[in-house]
């Protein structure tokens, strides 16, 4: 029986939820107070059709919030007209500069506005891991760091089974490379078979943790595989995510030992949440990170009367209202000698 751990890290400005199974993280949820609520997965809103393209079979919808506009595929039998008010639900959050994907609920009246927000992090955790106790405090802060580090890695090495796994995304697809490092005294054929099976499991977990969708090409070890067995193992691995399982399209296993499938987009990919268009962490991400570090220090040692965080002046401006919400034991000092993204914590 697998061991599941659930963590909820709530801090000023951001809430994170993490789920780990057998010591490996598989879910990282992030919601920020600055996020547009009309773009959150599951949100319902009244939107207004700005553009309808019968050739594209879709409409662009103003949701009343921040750009980009929503994207709504529509059936040829039910075309929409420009200016029409409709009720929609977000089925996929924005990614790669694309707006949220929408599902048509029906006609509506009035100006664009949010009707019902998407689920909170706590609600999603309860749905994905029902009945599992939720850990908070220091353990949750540490889990937040660990899950982010694991999600941003390009793969991992699992020494106990000799599995060397690489998971990378390009503009066209997600490439998964499963490799095997022979272990002394172990049957090589059985080892490769186990590495392929567990490689699919961990590839699915890492892709889920990174919050990716799109075409996936899995390069298995060797050739001449039993296609039915590989397909069943892939379905068990990738279908473990209840949010996407019904919409996964499984492709063939080719003669080169490459298995293909297509995953639906649901949440904004982690790199889009943390980074700007230049691929670097945004000022908000850096600020939330140093506030989390101060909060961790406060929670770790309750005997220290007051802790003051020294950070770069530009980040101190963003951090000041967040640090104030940590309570009287938290202080902030702009320090030109501290590099952006860094912080020093001192006892007052």
C-alpha positions as semicolon CSV with decimal commas, in nm:
position;residue;x (nm);y (nm);z (nm)
1;X;0,000;0,000;0,000
2;X;0,141;0,339;-0,096
3;X;0,215;0,603;0,166
4;X;0,064;0,944;0,086
5;X;0,165;1,271;0,252
6;X;-0,018;1,601;0,205
7;X;0,118;1,946;0,285
8;X;-0,044;2,291;0,289
9;X;0,188;2,593;0,299
10;X;-0,008;2,915;0,346
11;X;0,187;3,237;0,362
12;X;0,108;3,600;0,282
13;X;0,091;3,638;-0,096
14;X;0,091;3,270;-0,190
15;X;-0,053;2,931;-0,097
16;X;0,105;2,602;-0,200
17;X;-0,019;2,247;-0,175
18;X;0,200;1,939;-0,215
19;X;0,124;1,568;-0,236
20;X;0,398;1,305;-0,203
21;X;0,362;0,933;-0,261
22;X;0,622;0,689;-0,125
23;X;0,868;0,973;-0,067
24;X;0,836;1,131;-0,414
25;X;0,637;1,446;-0,486
26;X;0,370;1,415;-0,753
27;X;0,159;1,731;-0,708
28;X;0,253;2,097;-0,660
29;X;-0,034;2,345;-0,648
30;X;0,036;2,720;-0,638
31;X;-0,211;3,005;-0,603
32;X;-0,100;3,365;-0,564
33;X;-0,305;3,656;-0,439
34;X;-0,209;3,849;-0,752
35;X;-0,345;3,580;-0,987
36;X;-0,645;3,669;-1,201
37;X;-0,929;3,461;-1,048
38;X;-1,106;3,439;-1,385
39;X;-0,809;3,238;-1,518
40;X;-0,808;2,975;-1,244
41;X;-0,896;2,618;-1,333
42;X;-1,266;2,556;-1,269
43;X;-1,363;2,922;-1,244
44;X;-1,700;3,018;-1,392
45;X;-1,758;3,360;-1,542
46;X;-1,975;3,567;-1,769
47;X;-1,775;3,649;-2,079
48;X;-1,837;3,850;-2,391
49;X;-1,744;3,722;-2,736
50;X;-1,486;3,956;-2,888
51;X;-1,409;3,754;-3,200
52;X;-1,566;3,444;-3,354
53;X;-1,380;3,257;-3,627
54;X;-1,586;2,983;-3,799
55;X;-1,278;2,867;-3,988
56;X;-1,087;2,821;-3,664
57;X;-1,397;2,684;-3,496
58;X;-1,336;2,896;-3,188
59;X;-1,408;3,230;-3,026
60;X;-1,201;3,469;-2,819
61;X;-1,383;3,574;-2,504
62;X;-1,335;3,874;-2,275
63;X;-1,370;3,752;-1,916
64;X;-1,347;4,095;-1,761
65;X;-1,005;4,037;-1,606
66;X;-0,648;4,065;-1,724
67;X;-0,533;3,961;-2,073
68;X;-0,498;3,727;-2,252
69;X;-0,857;3,656;-2,349
70;X;-1,016;3,315;-2,314
71;X;-1,022;3,064;-2,599
72;X;-1,350;2,884;-2,657
73;X;-1,384;2,608;-2,918
74;X;-1,740;2,586;-3,045
75;X;-1,938;2,336;-3,246
76;X;-2,027;2,425;-3,606
77;X;-2,391;2,374;-3,518
78;X;-2,378;2,643;-3,250
79;X;-2,176;2,941;-3,378
80;X;-2,136;3,245;-3,155
81;X;-2,175;3,608;-3,251
82;X;-1,954;3,900;-3,157
83;X;-2,086;4,086;-2,853
84;X;-2,281;3,788;-2,720
85;X;-2,274;3,732;-2,343
86;X;-2,211;3,371;-2,241
87;X;-2,137;3,174;-1,927
88;X;-1,814;2,974;-1,946
89;X;-1,591;2,756;-1,729
90;X;-1,210;2,747;-1,736
91;X;-1,089;2,401;-1,839
92;X;-0,720;2,490;-1,877
93;X;-0,520;2,776;-1,726
94;X;-0,309;3,010;-1,944
95;X;0,020;2,873;-2,073
96;X;0,284;2,979;-2,325
97;X;0,119;3,322;-2,369
98;X;-0,210;3,155;-2,455
99;X;-0,524;3,250;-2,270
100;X;-0,733;3,011;-2,062
101;X;-0,926;2,742;-2,248
102;X;-1,300;2,758;-2,189
103;X;-1,610;2,538;-2,196
104;X;-1,944;2,687;-2,289
105;X;-2,210;2,659;-2,019
106;X;-2,485;2,862;-2,188
107;X;-2,618;3,211;-2,258
108;X;-2,579;3,485;-2,000
109;X;-2,657;3,849;-1,940
110;X;-2,462;4,150;-1,821
111;X;-2,101;4,256;-1,828
112;X;-1,805;4,016;-1,805
113;X;-1,752;3,913;-1,444
114;X;-1,650;3,625;-1,220
115;X;-1,942;3,410;-1,107
116;X;-1,766;3,138;-0,911
117;X;-1,395;3,102;-0,834
118;X;-1,204;2,784;-0,899
119;X;-1,120;2,550;-0,613
120;X;-0,879;2,668;-0,346
121;X;-0,555;2,480;-0,282
122;X;-0,703;2,325;0,034
123;X;-1,011;2,211;-0,159
124;X;-0,797;2,057;-0,434
125;X;-0,585;1,872;-0,179
126;X;-0,896;1,730;-0,012
127;X;-1,026;1,612;-0,350
128;X;-0,698;1,459;-0,469
129;X;-0,609;1,293;-0,138
130;X;-0,934;1,244;0,054
131;X;-0,901;1,160;0,420
132;X;-0,523;1,214;0,437
133;X;-0,412;1,442;0,724
134;X;-0,274;1,776;0,605
135;X;0,064;1,884;0,742
136;X;0,132;2,255;0,787
137;X;0,399;2,472;0,951
138;X;0,770;2,396;0,915
139;X;0,708;2,061;0,746
140;X;0,494;2,226;0,478
141;X;0,750;2,499;0,410
142;X;1,021;2,238;0,364
143;X;0,792;2,033;0,139
144;X;0,732;2,344;-0,071
145;X;1,105;2,385;-0,130
146;X;1,162;2,016;-0,196
147;X;0,871;1,981;-0,438
148;X;0,980;2,288;-0,635
149;X;1,338;2,162;-0,658
150;X;1,221;1,822;-0,779
151;X;0,979;1,975;-1,031
152;X;1,241;2,202;-1,187
153;X;1,491;1,919;-1,243
154;X;1,531;1,767;-1,590
155;X;1,507;1,416;-1,453
156;X;1,647;1,194;-1,181
157;X;1,858;0,885;-1,115
158;X;1,707;0,601;-0,913
159;X;2,008;0,403;-0,795
160;X;1,806;0,123;-0,634
161;X;1,685;0,004;-0,976
162;X;1,953;0,155;-1,202
163;X;1,704;0,390;-1,370
164;X;1,841;0,704;-1,537
165;X;1,545;0,923;-1,639
166;X;1,541;1,248;-1,837
167;X;1,222;1,453;-1,890
168;X;1,247;1,769;-2,100
169;X;1,002;1,989;-2,288
170;X;1,052;2,162;-2,621
171;X;0,806;2,376;-2,815
172;X;0,690;2,067;-3,003
173;X;0,672;1,794;-2,741
174;X;0,781;1,645;-2,409
175;X;1,075;1,409;-2,456
176;X;1,124;1,127;-2,206
177;X;1,442;0,920;-2,220
178;X;1,455;0,604;-2,009
179;X;1,797;0,450;-1,963
180;X;1,934;0,168;-1,752
181;X;2,261;0,141;-1,563
182;X;2,338;-0,226;-1,503
183;X;2,369;-0,333;-1,144
184;X;2,625;-0,595;-1,035
185;X;2,473;-0,937;-0,982
186;X;2,142;-0,845;-1,145
187;X;1,992;-0,996;-1,457
188;X;2,027;-0,730;-1,728
189;X;1,710;-0,820;-1,914
190;X;1,495;-0,816;-1,603
191;X;1,663;-0,492;-1,497
192;X;1,579;-0,321;-1,826
193;X;1,220;-0,445;-1,808
194;X;1,184;-0,305;-1,455
195;X;1,351;0,023;-1,556
196;X;1,105;0,069;-1,844
197;X;0,806;0,001;-1,621
198;X;0,919;0,228;-1,339
199;X;1,049;0,484;-1,589
200;X;0,694;0,528;-1,715
201;X;0,570;0,569;-1,357
202;X;0,826;0,834;-1,265
203;X;0,798;1,011;-1,602
204;X;0,423;1,046;-1,549
205;X;0,482;1,170;-1,195
206;X;0,740;1,432;-1,298
207;X;0,526;1,558;-1,587
208;X;0,233;1,587;-1,346
209;X;0,455;1,770;-1,096
210;X;0,576;2,010;-1,366
211;X;0,210;2,060;-1,472
212;X;0,282;1,995;-1,840
213;X;0,056;1,890;-2,123
214;X;0,090;1,819;-2,495
215;X;0,251;1,545;-2,702
216;X;0,477;1,306;-2,508
217;X;0,736;1,080;-2,673
218;X;0,883;0,813;-2,443
219;X;1,206;0,650;-2,561
220;X;1,211;0,310;-2,394
221;X;1,517;0,095;-2,339
222;X;1,572;-0,138;-2,633
223;X;1,329;-0,254;-2,903
224;X;1,100;-0,549;-2,966
225;X;0,867;-0,466;-2,678
226;X;0,523;-0,617;-2,634
227;X;0,306;-0,322;-2,743
228;X;0,005;-0,435;-2,537
229;X;0,210;-0,456;-2,218
230;X;0,372;-0,116;-2,276
231;X;0,031;0,042;-2,347
232;X;-0,114;-0,107;-2,027
233;X;0,181;0,016;-1,820
234;X;0,154;0,364;-1,975
235;X;-0,218;0,379;-1,902
236;X;-0,158;0,278;-1,541
237;X;0,118;0,539;-1,500
238;X;-0,032;0,841;-1,675
239;X;-0,393;0,754;-1,596
240;X;-0,322;0,782;-1,223
241;X;-0,396;1,155;-1,248
242;X;-0,776;1,182;-1,211
243;X;-0,780;1,534;-1,355
244;X;-0,652;1,431;-1,698
245;X;-0,711;1,056;-1,723
246;X;-1,038;1,075;-1,924
247;X;-0,882;1,301;-2,188
248;X;-0,546;1,130;-2,249
249;X;-0,493;1,008;-2,606
250;X;-0,263;0,704;-2,625
251;X;-0,069;0,649;-2,945
252;X;0,132;0,361;-3,088
253;X;0,462;0,203;-2,994
254;X;0,687;0,228;-3,299
255;X;0,960;-0,012;-3,410
256;X;1,227;0,210;-3,255
257;X;1,086;0,159;-2,905
258;X;0,920;0,502;-2,878
259;X;0,574;0,522;-2,721
260;X;0,357;0,828;-2,781
261;X;0,065;0,986;-2,602
262;X;-0,098;1,328;-2,572
263;X;-0,184;1,488;-2,238
264;X;-0,439;1,766;-2,197
265;X;-0,330;2,096;-2,049
266;X;-0,496;2,176;-1,717
267;X;-0,281;2,400;-1,497
268;X;-0,030;2,666;-1,592
269;X;0,314;2,500;-1,619
270;X;0,539;2,563;-1,322
271;X;0,796;2,760;-1,522
272;X;0,522;3,000;-1,637
273;X;0,419;3,058;-1,275
274;X;0,770;3,118;-1,143
275;X;0,946;3,283;-1,438
276;X;0,904;3,572;-1,679
277;X;0,925;3,556;-2,057
278;X;1,305;3,566;-2,030
279;X;1,311;3,240;-1,835
280;X;1,432;3,407;-1,517
281;X;1,248;3,421;-1,187
282;X;1,020;3,721;-1,161
283;X;1,063;3,980;-0,889
284;X;0,745;3,848;-0,726
285;X;0,879;3,492;-0,721
286;X;1,206;3,606;-0,563
287;X;1,017;3,813;-0,307
288;X;0,782;3,531;-0,208
289;X;1,082;3,300;-0,175
290;X;1,263;3,525;0,073
291;X;0,941;3,586;0,269
292;X;0,901;3,207;0,290
293;X;1,254;3,181;0,425
294;X;1,178;3,436;0,697
295;X;0,857;3,257;0,787
296;X;1,042;2,926;0,808
297;X;1,294;3,080;1,049
298;X;1,016;3,222;1,267
299;X;0,835;2,888;1,282
300;X;1,154;2,688;1,342
301;X;1,258;2,873;1,658
302;X;0,982;3,031;1,864
303;X;1,224;3,143;2,137
304;X;1,374;3,428;1,932
305;X;1,178;3,748;2,004
306;X;1,225;3,907;1,660
307;X;1,392;3,824;1,329
308;X;1,476;4,085;1,068
309;X;1,520;3,999;0,701
310;X;1,777;4,199;0,505
311;X;1,706;4,199;0,131
312;X;1,764;4,405;-0,183
313;X;1,583;4,742;-0,172
314;X;1,366;4,670;-0,479
315;X;1,245;4,344;-0,327
316;X;1,195;4,507;0,013
317;X;0,928;4,727;-0,146
318;X;0,733;4,420;-0,257
319;X;0,805;4,225;0,061
320;X;0,709;4,496;0,314
321;X;0,330;4,438;0,317
322;X;0,380;4,061;0,319
323;X;0,631;4,065;0,605
324;X;0,397;4,290;0,805
325;X;0,135;4,013;0,787
326;X;0,377;3,762;0,947
327;X;0,327;3,931;1,283
328;X;0,535;4,129;1,532
329;X;0,825;3,883;1,533
330;X;0,901;3,957;1,167
331;X;1,102;4,257;1,053
332;X;1,239;4,388;0,725
333;X;1,539;4,601;0,632
334;X;1,633;4,712;0,279
335;X;2,004;4,640;0,231
336;X;2,192;4,753;-0,085
337;X;2,461;4,497;-0,004
338;X;2,226;4,201;-0,055
339;X;2,188;4,067;-0,408
340;X;1,840;4,032;-0,564
341;X;1,684;3,699;-0,474
342;X;1,902;3,664;-0,164
343;X;1,832;3,749;0,198
344;X;2,007;3,754;0,532
345;X;1,812;3,698;0,852
346;X;1,934;3,850;1,179
347;X;1,808;3,855;1,533
348;X;1,682;4,199;1,627
